[in-house]
């Protein structure tokens, strides 16, 4: 018994909004090409479909097109002729405003009601698709599906749903398999898992014979990247695993029963990303023991001095700017004051981050602070120190700050409403 | 004096989408889980104090089969924004390790 389909999710919001806002991948092109070539060749050899969701990291139209071009290159190089379905899920701003005005858009905590200004502030907005567009593309004979933004689970459940599998086990199996061997005992041995779904439940086993699943590793995966470990909200329903039972079938396989799908009115989530200011950064390393023994005081004094410097040189023209100093080696990750008596590190890296409405202003602010940042003394009236800086020019333009702006759902009458499917049939091209 | 790191074999934090952060506290056995999972020291006020979270948007889920308590809260600043210091929220768990449970 082999696989009937190969499915993978190719993106995430984890690494931030830039990938959606810019329409670019986090991964380099040659790694994506290598991975996709492995899947496309395996799919062609076995005569089974390859299903890819959230193409190109963010699943915007540009991300899908980038992945499409890679797939076409692979097909040409390896003599493959798949029938390709492209599922685009970007939402245009005008039609979203109409839906919003009609009351079809609802906020999810912690955000409030959506306004048109927020819609306009996004560079790209995508609808997070459910399984239906994938089921539809498979029904129409797709060999390769490159999807726009989609829930991880919908990508993996779609083939089973097409074949009439019960929805509870199909969605639960998909959630367990979404990160491949994350649901296994050893997370780094072999990448994928095989899921088999029947009328009673599903089974999961690792593709690598050196790895295995056990009931603990599988059930623990419901905790992963999920705010609620028992209920997972998806387009058109909620997966409830409160009553699920996990049983070891042998040394490597786990069987799961009791997964329930609760049907709900059909909604899809929106993701929107846009720029919110520009940043310029500078960096120094400090080993001076005098500074290291008084780091919190140094941070506060330097920050105040830098703000004063900007206010007295650039003044009101700086606009609503922001400066932060992040002491790597001390408290950069939390920004908290370490407890009294925390021993001084051997050195710290101080990252200066200026944020302003334009890149030019962020850089003007950095330049105004330059000498103060690199030579700010902890003890006044002593010879000015020079901290360790590595670059010239010292200020580095980092570009825009990209933020997610939406956390809303749209109510739909038809699951296919926000997807645009286009086809590239290489078989036909071959014949012609 | 018992702290979270004394009674958990593993504690982790992670994004649950761009607007939520989630913590998983893996207690070192059923006894520790039973004794500590509902401790008020792990309540919404802790997340307000450590992370500035709105206590009304802190969720607490005991998972008895795994000896785990999952706690999630809504972020106060957007992921990747001007003041971002931990894009995946993967290091946020550290501030829970020394929380005193008794």
Short mmCIF file of C-alpha atoms in Angstrom, two decimals, chain A:
data_model
loop_
_atom_site.label_atom_id
_atom_site.label_comp_id
_atom_site.label_asym_id
_atom_site.label_seq_id
_atom_site.Cartn_x
_atom_site.Cartn_y
_atom_site.Cartn_z
CA UNK A 1 0.00 0.00 0.00
CA UNK A 2 1.60 3.25 -1.11
CA UNK A 3 0.64 6.88 -1.00
CA UNK A 4 -2.36 8.16 -2.96
CA UNK A 5 -1.29 11.81 -2.83
CA UNK A 6 1.62 13.96 -1.70
CA UNK A 7 0.59 17.09 0.16
CA UNK A 8 2.64 19.81 1.76
CA UNK A 9 2.20 23.24 3.18
CA UNK A 10 4.83 25.69 1.95
CA UNK A 11 4.38 28.75 4.11
CA UNK A 12 3.63 30.39 7.42
CA UNK A 13 3.03 33.73 9.08
CA UNK A 14 5.73 32.85 11.61
CA UNK A 15 8.52 34.88 10.11
CA UNK A 16 6.49 38.03 9.90
CA UNK A 17 4.51 40.11 7.43
CA UNK A 18 7.31 41.07 5.02
CA UNK A 19 6.88 37.98 2.83
CA UNK A 20 3.23 38.75 2.14
CA UNK A 21 3.77 42.49 1.80
CA UNK A 22 6.67 42.03 -0.63
CA UNK A 23 5.39 38.89 -2.34
CA UNK A 24 8.68 37.13 -1.83
CA UNK A 25 9.77 33.84 -0.35
CA UNK A 26 11.80 33.41 2.81
CA UNK A 27 13.56 30.48 1.19
CA UNK A 28 16.11 30.70 -1.56
CA UNK A 29 14.97 29.75 -5.03
CA UNK A 30 17.32 26.82 -5.49
CA UNK A 31 16.21 25.05 -2.29
CA UNK A 32 12.56 25.42 -3.26
CA UNK A 33 13.39 24.14 -6.73
CA UNK A 34 15.23 21.15 -5.30
CA UNK A 35 12.39 20.24 -2.92
CA UNK A 36 9.61 20.77 -5.46
CA UNK A 37 11.52 18.72 -8.05
CA UNK A 38 11.68 15.78 -5.61
CA UNK A 39 7.92 15.98 -5.06
CA UNK A 40 7.01 16.48 -8.73
CA UNK A 41 9.16 13.57 -9.89
CA UNK A 42 7.79 11.30 -7.14
CA UNK A 43 4.23 12.32 -8.03
CA UNK A 44 4.79 11.67 -11.73
CA UNK A 45 6.44 8.29 -11.15
CA UNK A 46 3.65 7.11 -8.86
CA UNK A 47 0.89 8.74 -10.95
CA UNK A 48 -0.48 10.60 -7.92
CA UNK A 49 -1.24 14.30 -7.36
CA UNK A 50 1.12 16.72 -5.63
CA UNK A 51 -0.67 19.32 -3.54
CA UNK A 52 1.17 22.45 -2.32
CA UNK A 53 -0.50 25.07 -0.14
CA UNK A 54 0.54 28.61 0.79
CA UNK A 55 3.02 28.68 -2.08
CA UNK A 56 6.10 30.85 -1.82
CA UNK A 57 5.89 31.39 1.97
CA UNK A 58 2.94 33.81 2.10
CA UNK A 59 0.51 32.54 -0.55
CA UNK A 60 -0.09 35.91 -2.20
CA UNK A 61 -0.53 36.01 -5.99
CA UNK A 62 3.14 36.96 -6.49
CA UNK A 63 4.24 34.10 -4.23
CA UNK A 64 2.12 31.66 -6.28
CA UNK A 65 3.51 32.97 -9.57
CA UNK A 66 7.09 32.64 -8.27
CA UNK A 67 6.41 29.00 -7.39
CA UNK A 68 4.63 28.41 -10.74
CA UNK A 69 7.70 29.58 -12.65
CA UNK A 70 9.91 27.20 -10.65
CA UNK A 71 7.49 24.33 -11.32
CA UNK A 72 7.49 25.05 -15.06
CA UNK A 73 11.28 25.09 -15.07
CA UNK A 74 11.36 21.73 -13.26
CA UNK A 75 8.82 20.26 -15.67
CA UNK A 76 10.87 21.36 -18.68
CA UNK A 77 14.14 20.06 -17.23
CA UNK A 78 12.76 16.66 -16.26
CA UNK A 79 10.35 16.08 -19.13
CA UNK A 80 7.28 16.18 -16.88
CA UNK A 81 3.83 17.18 -18.19
CA UNK A 82 1.58 17.81 -15.20
CA UNK A 83 -1.82 19.42 -15.40
CA UNK A 84 -1.27 22.32 -12.99
CA UNK A 85 -3.97 24.14 -11.03
CA UNK A 86 -3.09 27.55 -9.59
CA UNK A 87 -5.40 28.65 -6.78
CA UNK A 88 -5.11 32.39 -6.26
CA UNK A 89 -6.58 33.81 -3.06
CA UNK A 90 -5.68 37.51 -3.02
CA UNK A 91 -8.61 39.75 -2.22
CA UNK A 92 -8.91 43.11 -3.91
CA UNK A 93 -9.46 46.08 -1.64
CA UNK A 94 -12.58 47.45 -3.33
CA UNK A 95 -14.53 44.21 -3.08
CA UNK A 96 -13.39 43.72 0.51
CA UNK A 97 -14.73 47.15 1.40
CA UNK A 98 -18.07 46.20 -0.12
CA UNK A 99 -18.20 43.00 1.94
CA UNK A 100 -17.14 44.93 5.03
CA UNK A 101 -19.87 47.52 4.50
CA UNK A 102 -22.36 44.66 4.11
CA UNK A 103 -21.38 43.35 7.55
CA UNK A 104 -19.75 40.16 6.24
CA UNK A 105 -16.38 40.88 7.89
CA UNK A 106 -16.01 40.10 11.61
CA UNK A 107 -13.01 40.78 13.87
CA UNK A 108 -11.14 38.15 15.85
CA UNK A 109 -9.64 39.06 19.24
CA UNK A 110 -7.59 41.12 19.93
CA UNK A 111 -8.53 43.35 16.98
CA UNK A 112 -11.72 45.36 16.57
CA UNK A 113 -14.01 46.17 13.66
CA UNK A 114 -12.33 46.70 10.30
CA UNK A 115 -12.18 50.15 8.76
CA UNK A 116 -11.40 51.12 5.18
CA UNK A 117 -8.18 52.91 6.17
CA UNK A 118 -6.77 49.62 7.48
CA UNK A 119 -7.69 47.87 4.23
CA UNK A 120 -5.93 50.64 2.29
CA UNK A 121 -2.81 50.38 4.46
CA UNK A 122 -2.18 46.80 3.31
CA UNK A 123 0.09 46.00 0.36
CA UNK A 124 -1.47 42.57 -0.11
CA UNK A 125 -4.51 40.90 1.42
CA UNK A 126 -5.15 37.17 1.14
CA UNK A 127 -8.04 34.94 2.09
CA UNK A 128 -6.91 31.82 3.93
CA UNK A 129 -8.55 29.08 1.88
CA UNK A 130 -10.17 25.90 3.11
CA UNK A 131 -10.19 22.47 1.47
CA UNK A 132 -12.92 23.03 -1.15
CA UNK A 133 -10.81 24.70 -3.86
CA UNK A 134 -8.31 21.83 -3.58
CA UNK A 135 -11.03 19.19 -3.74
CA UNK A 136 -12.41 20.94 -6.80
CA UNK A 137 -9.00 21.08 -8.52
CA UNK A 138 -8.38 17.40 -7.76
CA UNK A 139 -11.81 16.50 -9.18
CA UNK A 140 -10.87 18.36 -12.35
CA UNK A 141 -7.78 16.19 -12.72
CA UNK A 142 -4.95 18.31 -11.35
CA UNK A 143 -1.58 16.55 -11.14
CA UNK A 144 -0.02 19.50 -9.37
CA UNK A 145 -1.82 22.12 -7.31
CA UNK A 146 -0.02 25.31 -6.31
CA UNK A 147 -2.27 27.02 -3.83
CA UNK A 148 -2.39 30.54 -2.49
CA UNK A 149 -2.74 31.13 1.25
CA UNK A 150 -4.49 28.14 2.78
CA UNK A 151 -4.76 26.61 6.24
CA UNK A 152 -2.08 23.92 6.65
CA UNK A 153 -4.77 21.40 7.51
CA UNK A 154 -6.94 22.11 4.47
CA UNK A 155 -4.05 21.31 2.13
CA UNK A 156 -3.48 17.95 3.79
CA UNK A 157 -7.11 16.97 4.30
CA UNK A 158 -8.29 17.79 0.76
CA UNK A 159 -7.42 14.47 -0.91
CA UNK A 160 -9.09 12.44 1.83
CA UNK A 161 -12.20 14.64 1.68
CA UNK A 162 -12.33 14.16 -2.11
CA UNK A 163 -12.35 10.40 -1.53
CA UNK A 164 -15.24 10.66 0.94
CA UNK A 165 -13.32 10.21 4.19
CA UNK A 166 -15.15 11.30 7.35
CA UNK A 167 -14.36 14.90 8.17
CA UNK A 168 -13.26 14.50 11.81
CA UNK A 169 -10.46 12.01 11.11
CA UNK A 170 -9.48 13.76 7.84
CA UNK A 171 -8.95 17.14 9.50
CA UNK A 172 -7.34 15.69 12.61
CA UNK A 173 -4.92 13.61 10.53
CA UNK A 174 -4.08 16.74 8.55
CA UNK A 175 -3.34 18.73 11.69
CA UNK A 176 -1.08 15.95 13.01
CA UNK A 177 0.81 15.72 9.70
CA UNK A 178 1.12 19.46 9.01
CA UNK A 179 4.72 19.71 10.23
CA UNK A 180 5.84 16.28 9.06
CA UNK A 181 7.97 14.52 11.64
CA UNK A 182 7.22 17.12 14.34
CA UNK A 183 4.58 14.60 15.49
CA UNK A 184 7.20 11.84 15.77
CA UNK A 185 9.41 10.85 18.68
CA UNK A 186 12.54 12.21 16.97
CA UNK A 187 11.78 15.47 15.22
CA UNK A 188 14.86 15.56 13.03
CA UNK A 189 15.00 12.02 11.65
CA UNK A 190 13.34 12.11 8.21
CA UNK A 191 10.97 14.84 7.16
CA UNK A 192 7.59 13.36 6.35
CA UNK A 193 4.80 11.17 7.66
CA UNK A 194 2.26 8.89 5.98
CA UNK A 195 -1.34 9.26 7.06
CA UNK A 196 -4.00 6.65 6.30
CA UNK A 197 -7.62 7.55 6.92
CA UNK A 198 -10.62 5.22 7.12
CA UNK A 199 -14.16 5.36 8.43
CA UNK A 200 -13.18 4.96 12.09
CA UNK A 201 -10.14 7.15 12.37
CA UNK A 202 -6.63 7.47 11.06
CA UNK A 203 -3.14 6.09 11.39
CA UNK A 204 0.14 7.95 11.28
CA UNK A 205 3.64 6.64 10.76
CA UNK A 206 6.94 8.22 9.89
CA UNK A 207 8.34 7.79 6.38
CA UNK A 208 11.76 7.19 7.89
CA UNK A 209 12.17 3.68 9.32
CA UNK A 210 14.64 5.10 11.84
CA UNK A 211 11.91 7.23 13.36
CA UNK A 212 8.60 6.35 14.98
CA UNK A 213 5.39 7.84 16.35
CA UNK A 214 4.00 7.05 19.76
CA UNK A 215 0.70 8.13 21.35
CA UNK A 216 2.44 10.86 23.32
CA UNK A 217 4.30 12.35 20.35
CA UNK A 218 1.16 12.37 18.21
CA UNK A 219 -1.24 13.77 20.79
CA UNK A 220 1.32 16.38 21.86
CA UNK A 221 1.34 17.80 18.34
CA UNK A 222 -2.13 19.27 18.95
CA UNK A 223 -0.34 21.74 21.24
CA UNK A 224 1.94 23.01 18.52
CA UNK A 225 1.43 26.58 17.21
CA UNK A 226 -2.14 26.38 18.32
CA UNK A 227 -3.70 28.55 21.02
CA UNK A 228 -6.31 25.89 21.94
CA UNK A 229 -5.13 22.25 22.12
CA UNK A 230 -8.62 20.74 21.79
CA UNK A 231 -10.47 22.83 19.22
CA UNK A 232 -9.12 24.02 15.89
CA UNK A 233 -11.23 26.48 13.91
CA UNK A 234 -11.13 25.93 10.15
CA UNK A 235 -13.14 27.28 7.22
CA UNK A 236 -16.60 25.77 7.59
CA UNK A 237 -16.08 23.99 10.86
CA UNK A 238 -14.26 23.26 14.08
CA UNK A 239 -12.13 20.17 14.66
CA UNK A 240 -12.80 18.93 18.20
CA UNK A 241 -10.33 16.39 19.61
CA UNK A 242 -11.49 16.50 23.22
CA UNK A 243 -12.57 12.84 23.04
CA UNK A 244 -9.80 11.61 20.74
CA UNK A 245 -7.95 8.45 21.74
CA UNK A 246 -4.38 7.69 20.69
CA UNK A 247 -3.23 4.05 20.61
CA UNK A 248 0.08 2.49 19.62
CA UNK A 249 -0.60 0.03 16.76
CA UNK A 250 2.96 -1.29 16.75
CA UNK A 251 6.39 0.11 17.53
CA UNK A 252 6.17 2.82 14.90
CA UNK A 253 2.51 3.54 14.16
CA UNK A 254 -0.25 5.28 16.09
CA UNK A 255 -3.99 4.96 15.55
CA UNK A 256 -6.35 7.78 16.44
CA UNK A 257 -10.12 7.63 16.88
CA UNK A 258 -12.79 9.93 18.29
CA UNK A 259 -12.03 13.06 16.24
CA UNK A 260 -15.13 15.14 15.64
CA UNK A 261 -15.89 17.77 12.99
CA UNK A 262 -18.51 20.36 13.97
CA UNK A 263 -19.89 22.07 10.92
CA UNK A 264 -20.26 25.86 11.21
CA UNK A 265 -21.25 28.68 8.85
CA UNK A 266 -18.49 29.08 6.26
CA UNK A 267 -15.90 31.71 7.09
CA UNK A 268 -12.37 32.34 5.85
CA UNK A 269 -9.72 34.32 7.66
CA UNK A 270 -8.01 37.31 6.11
CA UNK A 271 -4.35 38.19 6.32
CA UNK A 272 -3.17 41.63 5.27
CA UNK A 273 0.33 43.04 5.39
CA UNK A 274 1.72 46.48 4.83
CA UNK A 275 4.56 48.79 5.69
CA UNK A 276 4.41 50.83 8.89
CA UNK A 277 7.50 53.05 8.89
CA UNK A 278 11.15 52.61 7.95
CA UNK A 279 14.17 51.68 10.01
CA UNK A 280 17.87 52.45 10.03
CA UNK A 281 20.15 50.53 12.38
CA UNK A 282 23.65 50.79 13.86
CA UNK A 283 25.60 48.34 16.01
CA UNK A 284 28.43 48.49 18.54
CA UNK A 285 30.14 45.95 20.76
CA UNK A 286 31.12 47.04 24.26
CA UNK A 287 33.66 45.32 26.53
CA UNK A 288 34.46 48.28 28.80
CA UNK A 289 33.93 46.84 32.32
CA UNK A 290 32.82 50.21 33.66
CA UNK A 291 29.90 50.30 31.20
CA UNK A 292 29.12 46.62 31.71
CA UNK A 293 28.81 47.07 35.46
CA UNK A 294 26.19 49.81 34.95
CA UNK A 295 24.34 48.60 31.85
CA UNK A 296 20.80 49.64 32.77
CA UNK A 297 21.98 53.11 33.73
CA UNK A 298 24.02 53.30 30.51
CA UNK A 299 21.01 52.28 28.41
CA UNK A 300 18.69 54.85 29.97
CA UNK A 301 21.20 57.70 29.82
CA UNK A 302 22.21 56.98 26.24
CA UNK A 303 18.60 56.69 25.06
CA UNK A 304 17.72 60.02 26.68
CA UNK A 305 20.80 61.65 25.16
CA UNK A 306 20.02 60.32 21.68
CA UNK A 307 16.43 61.56 21.82
CA UNK A 308 17.62 64.95 23.01
CA UNK A 309 20.12 65.03 20.17
CA UNK A 310 17.40 64.31 17.57
CA UNK A 311 15.03 66.85 19.09
CA UNK A 312 17.63 69.62 19.13
CA UNK A 313 19.09 68.98 15.66
CA UNK A 314 16.23 67.71 13.48
CA UNK A 315 13.43 68.93 15.71
CA UNK A 316 9.80 68.73 14.60
CA UNK A 317 10.83 67.61 11.11
CA UNK A 318 11.71 64.19 12.59
CA UNK A 319 7.98 63.59 12.99
CA UNK A 320 6.68 60.72 15.12
CA UNK A 321 10.03 58.89 15.34
CA UNK A 322 11.07 56.03 17.60
CA UNK A 323 14.50 55.00 18.86
CA UNK A 324 15.28 51.83 20.73
CA UNK A 325 18.56 50.43 22.05
CA UNK A 326 18.71 46.66 22.37
CA UNK A 327 21.46 45.26 24.56
CA UNK A 328 22.32 41.85 23.13
CA UNK A 329 24.00 39.84 25.86
CA UNK A 330 21.98 41.62 28.54
CA UNK A 331 18.25 42.05 27.95
CA UNK A 332 17.68 42.53 24.21
CA UNK A 333 15.08 39.79 23.84
CA UNK A 334 12.84 40.80 26.74
CA UNK A 335 13.67 44.49 27.13
CA UNK A 336 13.14 43.93 30.88
CA UNK A 337 15.52 45.08 33.58
CA UNK A 338 17.40 42.01 34.83
CA UNK A 339 17.02 41.40 38.54
CA UNK A 340 19.33 43.19 40.97
CA UNK A 341 22.72 41.48 41.27
CA UNK A 342 22.66 39.83 37.80
CA UNK A 343 26.34 39.39 36.90
CA UNK A 344 27.70 41.59 34.11
CA UNK A 345 28.44 39.80 30.82
CA UNK A 346 31.91 39.93 29.23
CA UNK A 347 30.59 42.08 26.43
CA UNK A 348 27.30 43.30 24.98
CA UNK A 349 26.22 44.21 21.49
CA UNK A 350 24.10 47.36 21.39
CA UNK A 351 21.74 47.57 18.44
CA UNK A 352 20.41 51.02 17.66
CA UNK A 353 17.07 51.02 15.82
CA UNK A 354 15.56 54.28 14.53
CA UNK A 355 12.05 54.15 13.07
CA UNK A 356 10.55 57.05 11.13
CA UNK A 357 7.93 57.74 8.46
CA UNK A 358 10.48 57.63 5.62
CA UNK A 359 13.75 55.81 5.06
CA UNK A 360 15.52 59.12 4.61
CA UNK A 361 14.31 60.43 7.96
CA UNK A 362 15.26 57.19 9.75
CA UNK A 363 18.76 57.60 8.32
CA UNK A 364 18.91 61.29 9.20
CA UNK A 365 18.06 60.34 12.78
CA UNK A 366 20.76 57.66 12.81
CA UNK A 367 23.31 60.11 11.43
CA UNK A 368 22.34 62.69 14.06
CA UNK A 369 22.95 60.03 16.73
CA UNK A 370 26.06 58.52 15.14
CA UNK A 371 28.81 60.13 17.17
CA UNK A 372 26.83 59.89 20.42
CA UNK A 373 26.04 56.24 19.91
CA UNK A 374 29.63 55.26 19.20
CA UNK A 375 31.27 57.43 21.87
CA UNK A 376 28.72 57.97 24.66
CA UNK A 377 30.54 58.00 28.03
CA UNK A 378 29.15 56.40 31.18
CA UNK A 379 31.34 58.71 33.23
CA UNK A 380 31.08 62.36 32.27
CA UNK A 381 34.16 64.56 31.96
CA UNK A 382 36.45 61.64 31.23
CA UNK A 383 38.12 61.01 27.90
CA UNK A 384 35.50 59.96 25.33
CA UNK A 385 35.37 56.22 24.72
CA UNK A 386 35.12 54.55 21.32
CA UNK A 387 33.03 51.39 21.28
CA UNK A 388 33.65 48.55 18.87
CA UNK A 389 31.92 49.18 15.55
CA UNK A 390 32.34 46.98 12.56
CA UNK A 391 31.04 48.80 9.53
CA UNK A 392 31.51 51.91 7.51
CA UNK A 393 29.22 53.59 6.77
CA UNK A 394 27.95 52.85 10.25
CA UNK A 395 24.25 53.30 9.58
CA UNK A 396 22.45 50.53 7.71
CA UNK A 397 19.13 51.14 5.98
CA UNK A 398 16.91 48.22 6.93
CA UNK A 399 13.90 49.17 4.83
CA UNK A 400 10.25 49.10 5.83
CA UNK A 401 8.77 47.63 8.99
CA UNK A 402 6.11 45.20 7.80
CA UNK A 403 3.13 44.45 9.97
CA UNK A 404 0.08 42.23 9.80
CA UNK A 405 -2.93 44.50 9.84
CA UNK A 406 -5.91 42.16 9.75
CA UNK A 407 -7.26 39.51 12.07
CA UNK A 408 -10.75 39.15 10.66
CA UNK A 409 -12.96 36.57 9.02
CA UNK A 410 -15.27 36.92 6.03
CA UNK A 411 -18.57 35.07 5.97
CA UNK A 412 -19.13 33.32 2.63
CA UNK A 413 -22.17 31.73 1.01
CA UNK A 414 -19.95 29.57 -1.17
CA UNK A 415 -16.47 28.25 -0.21
CA UNK A 416 -15.28 29.01 -3.76
CA UNK A 417 -16.16 32.71 -3.62
CA UNK A 418 -12.68 34.06 -2.91
CA UNK A 419 -10.58 31.72 -5.03
CA UNK A 420 -9.55 32.19 -8.65
CA UNK A 421 -8.40 28.95 -10.30
CA UNK A 422 -6.30 29.00 -13.43
CA UNK A 423 -4.88 26.02 -15.28
CA UNK A 424 -1.68 25.22 -17.12
CA UNK A 425 -2.04 21.86 -18.85
CA UNK A 426 1.41 20.78 -20.00
CA UNK A 427 -0.07 17.59 -21.50
CA UNK A 428 -2.07 19.67 -23.94
CA UNK A 429 0.94 21.83 -24.71
CA UNK A 430 2.92 18.69 -25.39
CA UNK A 431 0.25 17.39 -27.76
CA UNK A 432 -0.04 20.70 -29.60
#
